[in-house]
Structures are given as C-alpha cells and as structure tokens.
mmCIF file of C-alpha atoms and ligand atoms in Angstrom:
data_model
loop_
_atom_site.group_PDB
_atom_site.id
_atom_site.type_symbol
_atom_site.label_atom_id
_atom_site.label_comp_id
_atom_site.label_asym_id
_atom_site.label_seq_id
_atom_site.Cartn_x
_atom_site.Cartn_y
_atom_site.Cartn_z
ATOM 1 C CA MET A 237 -116.222 -4.565 115.283
ATOM 2 C CA ASN A 238 -119.151 -2.939 113.510
ATOM 3 C CA ASN A 239 -118.540 -3.635 109.814
ATOM 4 C CA GLU A 240 -116.667 -6.855 110.124
ATOM 5 C CA PHE A 241 -119.345 -9.088 111.682
ATOM 6 C CA ASP A 242 -122.925 -10.152 111.012
ATOM 7 C CA LEU A 243 -125.815 -8.921 113.156
ATOM 8 C CA GLU A 244 -126.084 -12.267 114.987
ATOM 9 C CA THR A 245 -122.484 -11.912 116.128
ATOM 10 C CA LEU A 246 -122.779 -8.224 117.051
ATOM 11 C CA ALA A 247 -125.849 -9.007 119.177
ATOM 12 C CA VAL A 248 -123.828 -11.460 121.239
ATOM 13 C CA ARG A 249 -120.440 -9.748 121.401
ATOM 14 C CA ALA A 250 -120.387 -6.076 120.378
ATOM 15 C CA GLY A 251 -119.552 -3.595 123.114
ATOM 16 C CA THR A 252 -118.232 -6.089 125.656
ATOM 17 C CA VAL A 253 -115.550 -4.569 127.899
ATOM 18 C CA ARG A 254 -113.954 -6.703 130.594
ATOM 19 C CA SER A 255 -112.927 -5.429 134.002
ATOM 20 C CA GLN A 256 -109.689 -6.271 135.823
ATOM 21 C CA PHE A 257 -111.267 -9.635 136.757
ATOM 22 C CA ASN A 258 -111.607 -10.734 133.119
ATOM 23 C CA GLU A 259 -115.179 -11.964 133.591
ATOM 24 C CA HIS A 260 -116.677 -13.743 130.554
ATOM 25 C CA SER A 261 -120.268 -12.490 130.892
ATOM 26 C CA GLU A 262 -120.730 -8.702 131.005
ATOM 27 C CA ALA A 263 -120.570 -7.318 134.542
ATOM 28 C CA MET A 264 -123.286 -5.253 136.160
ATOM 29 C CA PHE A 265 -121.793 -2.118 137.720
ATOM 30 C CA LEU A 266 -124.190 -1.128 140.494
ATOM 31 C CA THR A 267 -122.470 2.041 141.591
ATOM 32 C CA SER A 268 -123.765 5.590 141.552
ATOM 33 C CA SER A 269 -120.335 7.222 141.397
ATOM 34 C CA PHE A 270 -116.671 6.520 140.564
ATOM 35 C CA VAL A 271 -113.555 7.489 142.528
ATOM 36 C CA PHE A 272 -110.526 9.360 141.251
ATOM 37 C CA GLU A 273 -106.801 8.735 141.912
ATOM 38 C CA ASN A 274 -106.264 12.296 143.043
ATOM 39 C CA ALA A 275 -107.553 15.848 142.781
ATOM 40 C CA ALA A 276 -105.905 16.419 139.404
ATOM 41 C CA GLN A 277 -107.654 13.400 137.897
ATOM 42 C CA ALA A 278 -111.018 14.528 139.283
ATOM 43 C CA ALA A 279 -110.450 17.933 137.693
ATOM 44 C CA ALA A 280 -109.417 16.394 134.368
ATOM 45 C CA ARG A 281 -112.486 14.120 134.324
ATOM 46 C CA PHE A 282 -114.867 16.975 135.106
ATOM 47 C CA GLY A 283 -113.097 19.215 132.599
ATOM 48 C CA GLY A 284 -113.412 16.581 129.892
ATOM 49 C CA GLN A 285 -109.637 16.417 129.260
ATOM 50 C CA GLU A 286 -109.573 12.812 130.468
ATOM 51 C CA PRO A 287 -112.241 10.305 129.423
ATOM 52 C CA GLY A 288 -113.746 8.099 132.127
ATOM 53 C CA ASN A 289 -116.697 7.612 134.409
ATOM 54 C CA ILE A 290 -117.730 10.223 136.975
ATOM 55 C CA TYR A 291 -121.302 9.530 137.996
ATOM 56 C CA SER A 292 -123.898 7.050 136.716
ATOM 57 C CA ARG A 293 -126.326 9.754 135.606
ATOM 58 C CA PHE A 294 -123.614 10.628 133.025
ATOM 59 C CA THR A 295 -122.071 7.273 132.156
ATOM 60 C CA ASN A 296 -121.897 3.767 133.606
ATOM 61 C CA PRO A 297 -119.816 0.887 132.192
ATOM 62 C CA THR A 298 -122.797 -1.517 131.901
ATOM 63 C CA VAL A 299 -124.939 1.128 130.223
ATOM 64 C CA SER A 300 -122.014 1.951 127.900
ATOM 65 C CA MET A 301 -121.755 -1.704 126.836
ATOM 66 C CA LEU A 302 -125.458 -1.725 125.956
ATOM 67 C CA GLN A 303 -125.105 1.542 124.021
ATOM 68 C CA GLU A 304 -122.158 0.172 122.016
ATOM 69 C CA ARG A 305 -123.961 -3.079 121.223
ATOM 70 C CA LEU A 306 -127.193 -1.409 120.150
ATOM 71 C CA ALA A 307 -125.290 1.152 118.049
ATOM 72 C CA ALA A 308 -123.511 -1.707 116.275
ATOM 73 C CA LEU A 309 -126.839 -3.437 115.575
ATOM 74 C CA GLU A 310 -128.541 -0.321 114.180
ATOM 75 C CA GLY A 311 -125.432 0.767 112.260
ATOM 76 C CA ALA A 312 -125.405 4.024 114.243
ATOM 77 C CA GLU A 313 -122.402 6.123 115.213
ATOM 78 C CA PHE A 314 -123.755 6.657 118.694
ATOM 79 C CA CYS A 315 -126.476 5.441 121.065
ATOM 80 C CA VAL A 316 -127.936 7.154 124.117
ATOM 81 C CA ALA A 317 -129.743 4.730 126.458
ATOM 82 C CA THR A 318 -132.691 6.060 128.474
ATOM 83 C CA SER A 319 -134.937 4.910 131.318
ATOM 84 C CA SER A 320 -137.899 4.055 129.034
ATOM 85 C CA GLY A 321 -139.113 4.357 125.470
ATOM 86 C CA MET A 322 -141.022 7.520 126.360
ATOM 87 C CA SER A 323 -137.928 9.146 127.862
ATOM 88 C CA ALA A 324 -136.057 8.282 124.654
ATOM 89 C CA ILE A 325 -138.604 10.309 122.671
ATOM 90 C CA LEU A 326 -138.496 13.054 125.315
ATOM 91 C CA ALA A 327 -134.683 13.214 125.211
ATOM 92 C CA CYS A 328 -134.688 13.246 121.410
ATOM 93 C CA VAL A 329 -137.041 16.220 121.150
ATOM 94 C CA MET A 330 -135.680 18.146 124.163
ATOM 95 C CA GLY A 331 -132.135 17.576 122.976
ATOM 96 C CA LEU A 332 -132.642 18.671 119.386
ATOM 97 C CA LEU A 333 -135.616 21.074 119.186
ATOM 98 C CA SER A 334 -136.494 24.449 120.709
ATOM 99 C CA ALA A 335 -139.631 26.493 121.289
ATOM 100 C CA GLY A 336 -140.990 27.635 117.925
ATOM 101 C CA ASP A 337 -139.957 24.434 116.127
ATOM 102 C CA HIS A 338 -142.491 22.160 114.437
ATOM 103 C CA ILE A 339 -142.865 18.377 114.196
ATOM 104 C CA VAL A 340 -144.700 16.346 111.558
ATOM 105 C CA ALA A 341 -145.724 12.972 112.971
ATOM 106 C CA SER A 342 -147.679 9.977 111.788
ATOM 107 C CA ARG A 343 -151.118 9.896 113.362
ATOM 108 C CA SER A 344 -150.692 6.131 113.855
ATOM 109 C CA ILE A 345 -148.016 6.340 116.547
ATOM 110 C CA PHE A 346 -148.053 4.973 120.103
ATOM 111 C CA GLY A 347 -150.872 6.652 122.065
ATOM 112 C CA THR A 348 -148.609 8.057 124.781
ATOM 113 C CA THR A 349 -146.344 9.548 122.103
ATOM 114 C CA VAL A 350 -149.385 11.359 120.674
ATOM 115 C CA GLN A 351 -150.027 12.821 124.147
ATOM 116 C CA LEU A 352 -146.393 13.801 124.633
ATOM 117 C CA PHE A 353 -146.353 15.636 121.297
ATOM 118 C CA GLY A 354 -149.911 16.960 121.289
ATOM 119 C CA ASN A 355 -150.165 18.068 124.934
ATOM 120 C CA ILE A 356 -146.793 18.401 126.628
ATOM 121 C CA PHE A 357 -144.439 19.659 123.899
ATOM 122 C CA LYS A 358 -147.192 22.006 122.779
ATOM 123 C CA ARG A 359 -147.088 23.703 126.203
ATOM 124 C CA PHE A 360 -143.399 24.427 125.606
ATOM 125 C CA GLY A 361 -143.961 25.907 122.154
ATOM 126 C CA VAL A 362 -143.264 22.901 119.923
ATOM 127 C CA GLU A 363 -146.297 22.188 117.726
ATOM 128 C CA THR A 364 -147.019 18.882 115.993
ATOM 129 C CA THR A 365 -149.067 18.197 112.857
ATOM 130 C CA PHE A 366 -150.369 14.626 112.620
ATOM 131 C CA VAL A 367 -150.658 13.068 109.143
ATOM 132 C CA PRO A 368 -151.685 9.701 107.656
ATOM 133 C CA LEU A 369 -148.726 7.366 107.869
ATOM 134 C CA ALA A 370 -148.635 6.022 104.318
ATOM 135 C CA ASP A 371 -149.445 9.215 102.362
ATOM 136 C CA PRO A 372 -146.169 10.985 101.361
ATOM 137 C CA ASP A 373 -148.115 13.966 99.925
ATOM 138 C CA ALA A 374 -149.698 14.602 103.317
ATOM 139 C CA TRP A 375 -146.234 14.716 104.933
ATOM 140 C CA GLU A 376 -144.998 17.120 102.282
ATOM 141 C CA LYS A 377 -148.052 19.395 102.644
ATOM 142 C CA ALA A 378 -147.678 19.498 106.434
ATOM 143 C CA VAL A 379 -144.160 20.948 106.252
ATOM 144 C CA GLN A 380 -143.710 24.498 107.556
ATOM 145 C CA PRO A 381 -140.622 26.743 107.430
ATOM 146 C CA ASN A 382 -139.962 25.810 111.089
ATOM 147 C CA THR A 383 -140.358 22.023 110.670
ATOM 148 C CA ARG A 384 -137.362 20.290 112.226
ATOM 149 C CA LEU A 385 -138.478 16.704 112.813
ATOM 150 C CA PHE A 386 -140.479 13.944 111.093
ATOM 151 C CA PHE A 387 -141.554 11.148 113.449
ATOM 152 C CA VAL A 388 -142.906 7.765 112.357
ATOM 153 C CA GLU A 389 -143.492 4.160 113.448
ATOM 154 C CA THR A 390 -143.537 1.461 110.784
ATOM 155 C CA PRO A 391 -145.288 -0.946 110.876
ATOM 156 C CA SER A 392 -147.974 0.869 112.823
ATOM 157 C CA ASN A 393 -149.896 -0.307 115.857
ATOM 158 C CA PRO A 394 -152.369 -2.015 115.722
ATOM 159 C CA LEU A 395 -153.143 -2.153 111.975
ATOM 160 C CA THR A 396 -149.569 -2.878 110.782
ATOM 161 C CA GLU A 397 -149.622 -0.134 108.138
ATOM 162 C CA VAL A 398 -146.227 0.467 106.570
ATOM 163 C CA CYS A 399 -144.559 3.605 105.229
ATOM 164 C CA ASP A 400 -141.625 3.889 102.845
ATOM 165 C CA ILE A 401 -138.761 5.089 105.067
ATOM 166 C CA ALA A 402 -136.532 6.066 102.113
ATOM 167 C CA VAL A 403 -139.263 8.220 100.540
ATOM 168 C CA LEU A 404 -140.047 9.886 103.864
ATOM 169 C CA ALA A 405 -136.340 10.536 104.524
ATOM 170 C CA ASP A 406 -136.112 12.323 101.155
ATOM 171 C CA ILE A 407 -139.083 14.559 101.936
ATOM 172 C CA ALA A 408 -137.708 15.312 105.411
ATOM 173 C CA HIS A 409 -134.260 16.220 104.102
ATOM 174 C CA LYS A 410 -135.655 18.445 101.329
ATOM 175 C CA SER A 411 -137.604 20.229 104.063
ATOM 176 C CA GLY A 412 -134.540 20.679 106.280
ATOM 177 C CA ALA A 413 -135.901 18.222 108.862
ATOM 178 C CA TRP A 414 -134.584 15.034 110.445
ATOM 179 C CA LEU A 415 -136.473 11.755 110.153
ATOM 180 C CA ALA A 416 -136.842 9.786 113.404
ATOM 181 C CA VAL A 417 -138.151 6.209 113.219
ATOM 182 C CA ASP A 418 -139.480 4.407 116.293
ATOM 183 C CA ASN A 419 -138.150 0.939 115.403
ATOM 184 C CA CYS A 420 -139.759 -0.838 118.332
ATOM 185 C CA PHE A 421 -141.844 -3.315 116.291
ATOM 186 C CA CYS A 422 -139.084 -4.508 113.961
ATOM 187 C CA THR A 423 -135.843 -4.104 115.923
ATOM 188 C CA PRO A 424 -132.589 -3.911 113.905
ATOM 189 C CA MET A 425 -132.899 -7.623 113.174
ATOM 190 C CA LEU A 426 -135.788 -6.953 110.771
ATOM 191 C CA GLN A 427 -135.299 -3.319 109.716
ATOM 192 C CA ARG A 428 -132.444 -0.803 109.943
ATOM 193 C CA PRO A 429 -133.916 2.685 109.387
ATOM 194 C CA LEU A 430 -130.524 4.462 109.231
ATOM 195 C CA ASP A 431 -129.559 2.315 106.205
ATOM 196 C CA LEU A 432 -132.760 3.512 104.517
ATOM 197 C CA GLY A 433 -131.948 7.198 105.069
ATOM 198 C CA ALA A 434 -133.453 7.968 108.486
ATOM 199 C CA ASP A 435 -131.410 10.204 110.810
ATOM 200 C CA ILE A 436 -132.574 8.956 114.188
ATOM 201 C CA VAL A 437 -133.787 5.618 115.548
ATOM 202 C CA ILE A 438 -135.851 5.421 118.722
ATOM 203 C CA HIS A 439 -136.415 2.289 120.791
ATOM 204 C CA SER A 440 -138.604 1.200 123.615
ATOM 205 C CA ALA A 441 -136.187 -1.471 124.851
ATOM 206 C CA THR A 442 -139.037 -2.575 127.117
ATOM 207 C CA LYS A 443 -140.420 -4.548 124.180
ATOM 208 C CA TYR A 444 -138.403 -6.930 121.978
ATOM 209 C CA LEU A 445 -134.910 -5.791 123.030
ATOM 210 C CA ASP A 446 -135.444 -7.096 126.559
ATOM 211 C CA GLY A 447 -137.918 -9.512 125.041
ATOM 212 C CA GLN A 448 -139.033 -11.142 128.242
ATOM 213 C CA GLY A 449 -141.167 -8.439 129.835
ATOM 214 C CA ARG A 450 -138.798 -7.709 132.716
ATOM 215 C CA VAL A 451 -137.587 -4.104 132.631
ATOM 216 C CA LEU A 452 -138.244 -0.694 131.087
ATOM 217 C CA GLY A 453 -135.652 0.950 128.919
ATOM 218 C CA GLY A 454 -135.182 3.035 125.811
ATOM 219 C CA ALA A 455 -132.604 4.330 123.366
ATOM 220 C CA VAL A 456 -131.961 7.082 120.827
ATOM 221 C CA LEU A 457 -129.466 6.397 118.042
ATOM 222 C CA GLY A 458 -127.904 8.450 115.259
ATOM 223 C CA SER A 459 -124.837 10.452 114.293
ATOM 224 C CA LYS A 460 -122.383 11.515 116.990
ATOM 225 C CA GLN A 461 -123.270 15.128 116.312
ATOM 226 C CA LEU A 462 -127.031 14.665 116.796
ATOM 227 C CA MET A 463 -126.585 12.396 119.792
ATOM 228 C CA GLU A 464 -124.421 14.999 121.555
ATOM 229 C CA GLY A 465 -127.536 17.129 121.905
ATOM 230 C CA VAL A 466 -129.600 14.184 123.133
ATOM 231 C CA TYR A 467 -126.926 13.084 125.606
ATOM 232 C CA GLY A 468 -126.561 16.659 126.877
ATOM 233 C CA PHE A 469 -130.241 16.704 127.797
ATOM 234 C CA LEU A 470 -130.101 13.263 129.420
ATOM 235 C CA ARG A 471 -127.061 13.973 131.568
ATOM 236 C CA THR A 472 -128.616 17.195 132.843
ATOM 237 C CA ALA A 473 -132.290 16.233 133.118
ATOM 238 C CA GLY A 474 -131.640 12.688 134.332
ATOM 239 C CA PRO A 475 -133.922 10.048 132.703
ATOM 240 C CA THR A 476 -130.872 7.786 132.564
ATOM 241 C CA LEU A 477 -131.069 3.996 132.204
ATOM 242 C CA SER A 478 -130.145 2.106 135.388
ATOM 243 C CA ALA A 479 -127.205 -0.296 135.272
ATOM 244 C CA PHE A 480 -129.457 -3.158 136.300
ATOM 245 C CA ASN A 481 -131.937 -2.558 133.465
ATOM 246 C CA ALA A 482 -129.059 -2.047 131.016
ATOM 247 C CA TRP A 483 -127.609 -5.407 132.020
ATOM 248 C CA VAL A 484 -130.946 -7.193 131.544
ATOM 249 C CA ILE A 485 -131.403 -5.627 128.091
ATOM 250 C CA LEU A 486 -127.771 -6.326 127.142
ATOM 251 C CA LYS A 487 -128.332 -10.022 127.807
ATOM 252 C CA GLY A 488 -131.707 -9.819 126.042
ATOM 253 C CA LEU A 489 -129.957 -8.627 122.867
ATOM 254 C CA GLU A 490 -127.928 -11.838 122.758
ATOM 255 C CA THR A 491 -131.044 -13.820 121.804
ATOM 256 C CA LEU A 492 -132.720 -11.064 119.732
ATOM 257 C CA LYS A 493 -132.056 -12.658 116.352
ATOM 258 C CA ILE A 494 -133.438 -16.089 117.183
ATOM 259 C CA ARG A 495 -136.370 -14.562 119.048
ATOM 260 C CA MET A 496 -137.340 -12.228 116.175
ATOM 261 C CA ASP A 497 -137.119 -15.131 113.721
ATOM 262 C CA ALA A 498 -139.306 -17.291 115.978
ATOM 263 C CA HIS A 499 -141.826 -14.499 116.699
ATOM 264 C CA SER A 500 -142.071 -13.899 112.934
ATOM 265 C CA ARG A 501 -142.502 -17.576 112.090
ATOM 266 C CA ASN A 502 -145.277 -17.995 114.662
ATOM 267 C CA ALA A 503 -146.967 -14.737 113.603
ATOM 268 C CA LEU A 504 -146.977 -15.669 109.914
ATOM 269 C CA GLU A 505 -148.411 -19.095 110.647
ATOM 270 C CA LEU A 506 -151.071 -17.609 112.930
ATOM 271 C CA ALA A 507 -151.961 -14.921 110.340
ATOM 272 C CA GLN A 508 -152.324 -17.513 107.577
ATOM 273 C CA TRP A 509 -154.550 -19.630 109.803
ATOM 274 C CA LEU A 510 -156.689 -16.644 110.891
ATOM 275 C CA GLU A 511 -157.206 -15.691 107.256
ATOM 276 C CA VAL A 512 -159.161 -18.898 106.595
ATOM 277 C CA GLN A 513 -161.215 -18.949 109.801
ATOM 278 C CA PRO A 514 -164.959 -18.401 109.143
ATOM 279 C CA TRP A 515 -165.249 -16.121 112.213
ATOM 280 C CA VAL A 516 -162.541 -13.747 111.002
ATOM 281 C CA GLU A 517 -163.459 -10.766 108.832
ATOM 282 C CA ARG A 518 -159.987 -9.513 107.957
ATOM 283 C CA VAL A 519 -156.346 -10.041 108.973
ATOM 284 C CA TYR A 520 -153.654 -7.355 109.106
ATOM 285 C CA TYR A 521 -150.112 -8.708 108.865
ATOM 286 C CA PRO A 522 -147.354 -7.291 106.600
ATOM 287 C CA GLY A 523 -146.079 -10.794 105.835
ATOM 288 C CA LEU A 524 -149.352 -11.827 104.160
ATOM 289 C CA PRO A 525 -149.678 -11.284 100.379
ATOM 290 C CA SER A 526 -153.187 -9.920 101.109
ATOM 291 C CA HIS A 527 -151.689 -7.009 103.111
ATOM 292 C CA THR A 528 -152.215 -3.852 101.014
ATOM 293 C CA GLN A 529 -148.533 -2.891 101.368
ATOM 294 C CA HIS A 530 -147.017 -6.373 101.327
ATOM 295 C CA ALA A 531 -144.463 -5.551 98.602
ATOM 296 C CA LEU A 532 -143.163 -2.443 100.375
ATOM 297 C CA ALA A 533 -143.041 -4.255 103.727
ATOM 298 C CA MET A 534 -141.028 -7.105 102.250
ATOM 299 C CA LYS A 535 -138.634 -4.663 100.555
ATOM 300 C CA GLN A 536 -137.977 -2.815 103.788
ATOM 301 C CA GLN A 537 -138.318 -5.521 106.476
ATOM 302 C CA LYS A 538 -136.792 -8.997 106.632
ATOM 303 C CA THR A 539 -140.080 -10.507 107.885
ATOM 304 C CA GLY A 540 -143.565 -9.332 108.823
ATOM 305 C CA GLY A 541 -142.611 -9.204 112.528
ATOM 306 C CA GLY A 542 -144.498 -10.518 115.543
ATOM 307 C CA ILE A 543 -147.686 -8.419 115.631
ATOM 308 C CA VAL A 544 -150.915 -9.639 114.027
ATOM 309 C CA ALA A 545 -154.255 -7.797 114.094
ATOM 310 C CA PHE A 546 -157.609 -9.118 112.934
ATOM 311 C CA ASP A 547 -161.305 -8.188 112.828
ATOM 312 C CA VAL A 548 -163.664 -10.806 114.200
ATOM 313 C CA LYS A 549 -167.219 -11.016 112.878
ATOM 314 C CA GLY A 550 -169.747 -9.844 115.462
ATOM 315 C CA GLY A 551 -167.994 -6.694 116.707
ATOM 316 C CA LYS A 552 -167.200 -6.009 120.338
ATOM 317 C CA ASP A 553 -169.284 -8.868 121.784
ATOM 318 C CA ALA A 554 -167.501 -11.479 119.713
ATOM 319 C CA ALA A 555 -164.100 -9.885 120.339
ATOM 320 C CA TRP A 556 -164.633 -9.845 124.105
ATOM 321 C CA ARG A 557 -165.956 -13.444 124.005
ATOM 322 C CA LEU A 558 -162.739 -14.521 122.298
ATOM 323 C CA VAL A 559 -160.581 -12.615 124.801
ATOM 324 C CA ASP A 560 -162.475 -13.905 127.836
ATOM 325 C CA ALA A 561 -162.323 -17.545 126.722
ATOM 326 C CA THR A 562 -158.518 -17.603 126.516
ATOM 327 C CA ARG A 563 -156.761 -19.715 129.132
ATOM 328 C CA MET A 564 -153.119 -19.159 128.140
ATOM 329 C CA VAL A 565 -152.734 -15.938 126.141
ATOM 330 C CA SER A 566 -152.206 -12.928 128.462
ATOM 331 C CA ILE A 567 -154.788 -10.142 128.396
ATOM 332 C CA THR A 568 -152.436 -7.158 128.519
ATOM 333 C CA ALA A 569 -151.394 -4.271 126.307
ATOM 334 C CA ASN A 570 -147.685 -5.088 126.464
ATOM 335 C CA LEU A 571 -145.930 -6.593 123.474
ATOM 336 C CA GLY A 572 -142.573 -8.009 122.472
ATOM 337 C CA ASP A 573 -142.618 -10.686 125.156
ATOM 338 C CA THR A 574 -141.995 -14.421 124.906
ATOM 339 C CA LYS A 575 -145.571 -14.739 126.213
ATOM 340 C CA THR A 576 -148.358 -14.086 123.692
ATOM 341 C CA THR A 577 -150.545 -11.101 124.575
ATOM 342 C CA ILE A 578 -153.955 -9.996 123.311
ATOM 343 C CA THR A 579 -155.509 -6.512 123.321
ATOM 344 C CA HIS A 580 -158.891 -5.114 122.279
ATOM 345 C CA PRO A 581 -157.688 -1.691 121.033
ATOM 346 C CA SER A 582 -161.046 0.119 120.782
ATOM 347 C CA THR A 583 -161.763 -0.328 124.521
ATOM 348 C CA THR A 584 -158.173 -0.084 125.826
ATOM 349 C CA THR A 585 -155.228 1.515 124.012
ATOM 350 C CA HIS A 586 -157.478 3.566 121.717
ATOM 351 C CA SER A 587 -160.435 4.122 124.053
ATOM 352 C CA ARG A 588 -159.575 7.804 124.578
ATOM 353 C CA VAL A 589 -159.821 8.436 120.831
ATOM 354 C CA THR A 590 -163.322 9.462 119.704
ATOM 355 C CA ALA A 591 -165.442 6.819 117.968
ATOM 356 C CA GLU A 592 -165.303 8.837 114.712
ATOM 357 C CA ALA A 593 -161.512 9.118 114.839
ATOM 358 C CA ARG A 594 -161.257 5.400 115.553
ATOM 359 C CA ALA A 595 -163.498 4.609 112.604
ATOM 360 C CA ALA A 596 -161.452 6.932 110.361
ATOM 361 C CA ALA A 597 -158.293 5.145 111.476
ATOM 362 C CA GLY A 598 -159.866 1.745 110.741
ATOM 363 C CA ILE A 599 -159.914 0.579 114.358
ATOM 364 C CA GLY A 600 -163.239 -1.210 114.595
ATOM 365 C CA ASP A 601 -164.992 -2.739 117.591
ATOM 366 C CA GLY A 602 -164.197 -6.256 116.412
ATOM 367 C CA LEU A 603 -160.467 -5.568 116.068
ATOM 368 C CA LEU A 604 -158.028 -7.571 118.189
ATOM 369 C CA ARG A 605 -154.244 -7.288 118.321
ATOM 370 C CA VAL A 606 -152.082 -10.252 119.151
ATOM 371 C CA ALA A 607 -148.381 -9.887 119.953
ATOM 372 C CA VAL A 608 -147.360 -13.403 119.084
ATOM 373 C CA GLY A 609 -145.024 -15.022 121.596
ATOM 374 C CA LEU A 610 -142.788 -18.046 121.519
ATOM 375 C CA GLU A 611 -145.254 -20.695 122.719
ATOM 376 C CA SER A 612 -146.315 -23.450 120.316
ATOM 377 C CA VAL A 613 -148.411 -21.825 117.592
ATOM 378 C CA GLU A 614 -150.876 -24.717 117.831
ATOM 379 C CA ASP A 615 -151.524 -23.851 121.480
ATOM 380 C CA ILE A 616 -152.003 -20.182 120.554
ATOM 381 C CA LYS A 617 -154.542 -21.105 117.840
ATOM 382 C CA ALA A 618 -156.425 -23.424 120.200
ATOM 383 C CA ASP A 619 -156.596 -20.645 122.791
ATOM 384 C CA LEU A 620 -157.919 -18.049 120.325
ATOM 385 C CA VAL A 621 -160.588 -20.307 118.874
ATOM 386 C CA ARG A 622 -162.021 -21.345 122.257
ATOM 387 C CA GLY A 623 -164.587 -18.571 122.577
ATOM 388 C CA LEU A 624 -165.855 -18.626 118.987
ATOM 389 C CA GLN A 625 -165.394 -22.079 117.517
ATOM 390 C CA ASN A 626 -169.049 -23.065 117.683
ATOM 391 C CA LYS A 627 -170.455 -19.615 117.027
ATOM 392 C CA ALA A 628 -169.366 -18.800 113.482
HETATM 393 C C1 PLP B 203 -144.143 0.862 124.340
HETATM 394 C C2 PLP B 203 -143.821 1.797 123.256
HETATM 395 C C3 PLP B 203 -143.259 3.054 123.523
HETATM 396 C C4 PLP B 203 -143.017 3.537 124.936
HETATM 397 O O1 PLP B 203 -142.053 2.778 125.572
HETATM 398 P P1 PLP B 203 -141.967 2.637 127.176
HETATM 399 O O2 PLP B 203 -140.736 1.826 127.343
HETATM 400 O O3 PLP B 203 -143.223 1.986 127.635
HETATM 401 O O4 PLP B 203 -141.824 4.007 127.726
HETATM 402 C C5 PLP B 203 -142.930 3.858 122.452
HETATM 403 N N1 PLP B 203 -143.166 3.467 121.179
HETATM 404 C C6 PLP B 203 -143.710 2.271 120.889
HETATM 405 C C7 PLP B 203 -143.934 1.903 119.479
HETATM 406 C C8 PLP B 203 -144.061 1.398 121.906
HETATM 407 O O5 PLP B 203 -144.629 0.219 121.608
#
C-alpha cells in the first residue's frame, strides 16, 4: 500500500496482517519458535525454499508488521528492526563494513554513537574521522580510498544544527560511500532522508516512534540489497527486537503524525517565547527565522521538530537554578516523550567531552536542552521561568 496512501494512513494501517482469528488490532506474538507441519516443511523453511517463521531471533509476525509499517513510512524497500537504537547502528556497520574500511561521521552525533565508532569499531579495524556537521568541504576532505560510510544526524543534538542531506548524499556517492542518516529527531513525518538521496535510515525507536517513553527499540532501513547484509548480522548475532517492544512501537506509530505536529507546535511556541525572555541569551530551534540554517531546515523538514535548546544568562549557576526550580518538567536525558524533559548538556550528556571541545562545539555552561512534550505550553513556560523570573 506504499505509494497509494498518505503518511497518516500508512502510520495507522501499513503492514497489518491478521491471523486466523481476524483480530482488528495487531496481535502480539509472544512465542520464541514456530512449529512445522512435518519434517519436509521444516527442511524447506530452514533451506529457504519456503517462506515462513522459524524462530523469533530470525523473524516474528509482530516484528514483521512493525518493519513493514516503518518501511512504508520512510519510503524504504526494507526495514530491519533491532533491540535498541545503538544495536541498529551496530547492525548497520557490522552488516555492511569490514576491517580496513573507513567511516566519515558528523562530530555532532549522539555521544554513545561517538564511543561506538571511536572506541569499539576502531578495535575491529574500522576507523572513523569526525567532521563538522554543516561543512560539506570537511566531509569531502575526510574521504579516503577505503571510505564506505557517511554517518550523520540532522538536526543535531543539542544545538539543532542542520546539514543538507542531498549535498552530503552527492559527496558520499562520488566517493563510493553510502550515506546513513539517524532520523531520530525528525521521524519520517518531518523528514524522509531516502527521498533526499540517503541510502540508509537509522532509528532509535525508543524516542518519538514509541513516543511515550515505554520501550527500547531501533531500526535500519534501505534497499533490499543493503538490508540483506544488516539482517544477516542481526539473525546471527542476535540483537533482535522483542515482539512485545515491537507491538508497543507499532501502536506508537499510529499516533506519530499527530504527536509530531503537536510536539512541533509546542516547541515553536516555546522557542518564540524564550527568544524574548530577558534571562535568555540565545535560542536554537530550526523553526525560528533567527536560526542560522532556517531556510535549509524548512526546505528539508516539514517543521522544526520538538527539540529546543537555549543559553541562559549567568552560566551554569543560572541553568541549574532553572532546572532545580521546575516542578513538572522531568530532569532526564531522554527525549521524544509526551512528557517534557530538560537536560543540562555540559554536566550530563557532554560531560565526558573536554571543556575545550565543548566550547569549540558551542556547548556552553548556560546551555539547556528541552525536549518539548505534549503538556500545555503555558504550563511548560511557567515551569521554566520559576527559577529565574525575578533574577534577570
Ligand atoms: C537515543 C539515541 C540513540 C540510541 O538509541 P537507544 O535506543 O537508546 O539505543 C541513537 N541516536 C540518537 C540520535 C538518539 O537520540
């Protein structure tokens, strides 16, 4: 049903397969294995002559429904669901690269992804060069004869920097590399990287796809040919998505469109309000005309998304005062939840980065990141202003 229907419809209906009971809502198949009619069928299933389920590390009907639905939403030929966002990145690289290959990655990617590339893959002979996200020349200069993969997140965390996916895809393809985009912040409702020329989309389904902070999950999407390699790794190495988590995420997708619209509306209103507060130094939100890459963001994304960052005047003390005075907003590093969350990056997510590197990346001591939830935006504003309203 992929080309015939709008994204809203695909999110609700794509991939649904009914069992013999003709249930309306998608069933959760909590079974580790599947039985065969006879020895010949078992042999045919194992030999690949007959399609069908064998064992839930390989395939599971609930996981398959999620894969079909997410593939439809991203416009991908194939989706491989994984146990977390990190195992999606792991499966992508282990499935497609070998020792001696080289990765070029944005230096503004998720901190754990930096560790996975910089420490773990390096031990197995895959080197990574980190480059500034929005500088195409730097990507081009970092290419080596053995470069196989470009890896990027746009917009970036926490400063919401944006890169031109189409331009990066061109550079990657000229260099004989694939472009992988971690589309966690936008989801297919706001940005479809494959339409813009990317080869692979990565998701942490833990964030907006579930959307309610319940389960971990991940996905890798792309052509059938590329995903065969990724699936081969997953089926053998085992970071498979559980049927239960797949079911939760599958139902999460049904409200993805209205949630992303509501997150975006709240975030834009909050960003506009922050911009005129006397205690705020600077606001980072792609949906604001003052964002340095506003035009590119609006060309490539439907909205600015749900993440807003801002510098408060008074550095760390003021930032911590604001955080500590909140009564509703959750102090946690998670994002993509119906509940608004707040993080002080320089002392949490980016605390392992040296002070110089943080300064170079623009992550100051007064910087706060808010993942705007679905509460009333007036209540969110009131909560954020509590600690600083009389101190500006
Ligand atoms: C959270 C996150 C990940 C990792 O996902 P997990 O599900 O926590 O393993 C990867 N990339 C981005 C952009 C994230 O926000």
